[in-house]
């Protein structure tokens, strides 16, 4: 079905959002102190959790201090 597979929701990282690959997710959380992300089976699940985190004030863009 469309939209299924593995989806990554980055709640705290360089650029919070929904990502399709671990590479994209990793670029946003690797080396970031306090980074927070989860994996989901569908985009809808990932979007729902990210929206809940946003409402709770848990979503935060954390600047990268040291380049990858």
Short mmCIF file of C-alpha atoms in Angstrom, two decimals, residues 8-67:
data_model
loop_
_atom_site.label_atom_id
_atom_site.label_comp_id
_atom_site.label_asym_id
_atom_site.label_seq_id
_atom_site.Cartn_x
_atom_site.Cartn_y
_atom_site.Cartn_z
CA UNK A 8 11.07 8.32 10.71
CA UNK A 9 9.67 11.16 12.82
CA UNK A 10 12.39 13.49 14.12
CA UNK A 11 11.00 15.48 17.05
CA UNK A 12 14.32 16.93 18.20
CA UNK A 13 17.12 17.32 15.69
CA UNK A 14 18.64 19.67 13.12
CA UNK A 15 15.41 19.82 11.09
CA UNK A 16 12.42 18.18 12.80
CA UNK A 17 10.05 16.43 10.42
CA UNK A 18 9.14 13.18 8.68
CA UNK A 19 11.83 11.28 6.79
CA UNK A 20 11.66 8.24 4.53
CA UNK A 21 15.18 6.88 4.93
CA UNK A 22 17.50 6.22 7.84
CA UNK A 23 20.15 8.27 6.04
CA UNK A 24 17.93 11.37 6.03
CA UNK A 25 16.93 10.76 9.63
CA UNK A 26 20.54 10.15 10.67
CA UNK A 27 21.71 13.41 9.12
CA UNK A 28 19.26 15.20 11.42
CA UNK A 29 20.06 13.36 14.66
CA UNK A 30 23.65 12.07 14.45
CA UNK A 31 25.89 13.85 16.94
CA UNK A 32 23.01 15.98 18.25
CA UNK A 33 22.79 15.96 22.05
CA UNK A 34 19.18 15.36 23.09
CA UNK A 35 18.05 14.23 19.63
CA UNK A 36 14.73 12.39 19.63
CA UNK A 37 13.25 10.30 16.84
CA UNK A 38 11.07 7.22 16.34
CA UNK A 39 10.25 4.82 13.52
CA UNK A 40 6.77 4.03 12.24
CA UNK A 41 5.14 1.67 9.76
CA UNK A 42 3.10 4.37 8.03
CA UNK A 43 3.48 8.06 7.26
CA UNK A 44 0.16 8.71 9.00
CA UNK A 45 1.48 7.28 12.29
CA UNK A 46 4.66 9.34 12.03
CA UNK A 47 2.71 12.52 11.25
CA UNK A 48 0.32 11.87 14.14
CA UNK A 49 3.10 11.47 16.69
CA UNK A 50 4.98 14.51 15.35
CA UNK A 51 1.77 16.59 15.61
CA UNK A 52 1.21 15.41 19.20
CA UNK A 53 4.82 16.22 20.07
CA UNK A 54 4.41 19.67 18.50
CA UNK A 55 1.26 20.30 20.55
CA UNK A 56 3.11 19.21 23.71
CA UNK A 57 6.02 21.54 22.96
CA UNK A 58 8.52 18.71 22.46
CA UNK A 59 9.55 19.55 18.90
CA UNK A 60 12.83 21.45 18.78
CA UNK A 61 15.33 22.34 16.08
CA UNK A 62 18.81 21.81 17.53
CA UNK A 63 21.64 23.46 15.58
CA UNK A 64 24.60 21.32 14.64
CA UNK A 65 27.68 22.76 16.36
CA UNK A 66 30.17 20.47 14.64
CA UNK A 67 29.80 19.58 10.94
#
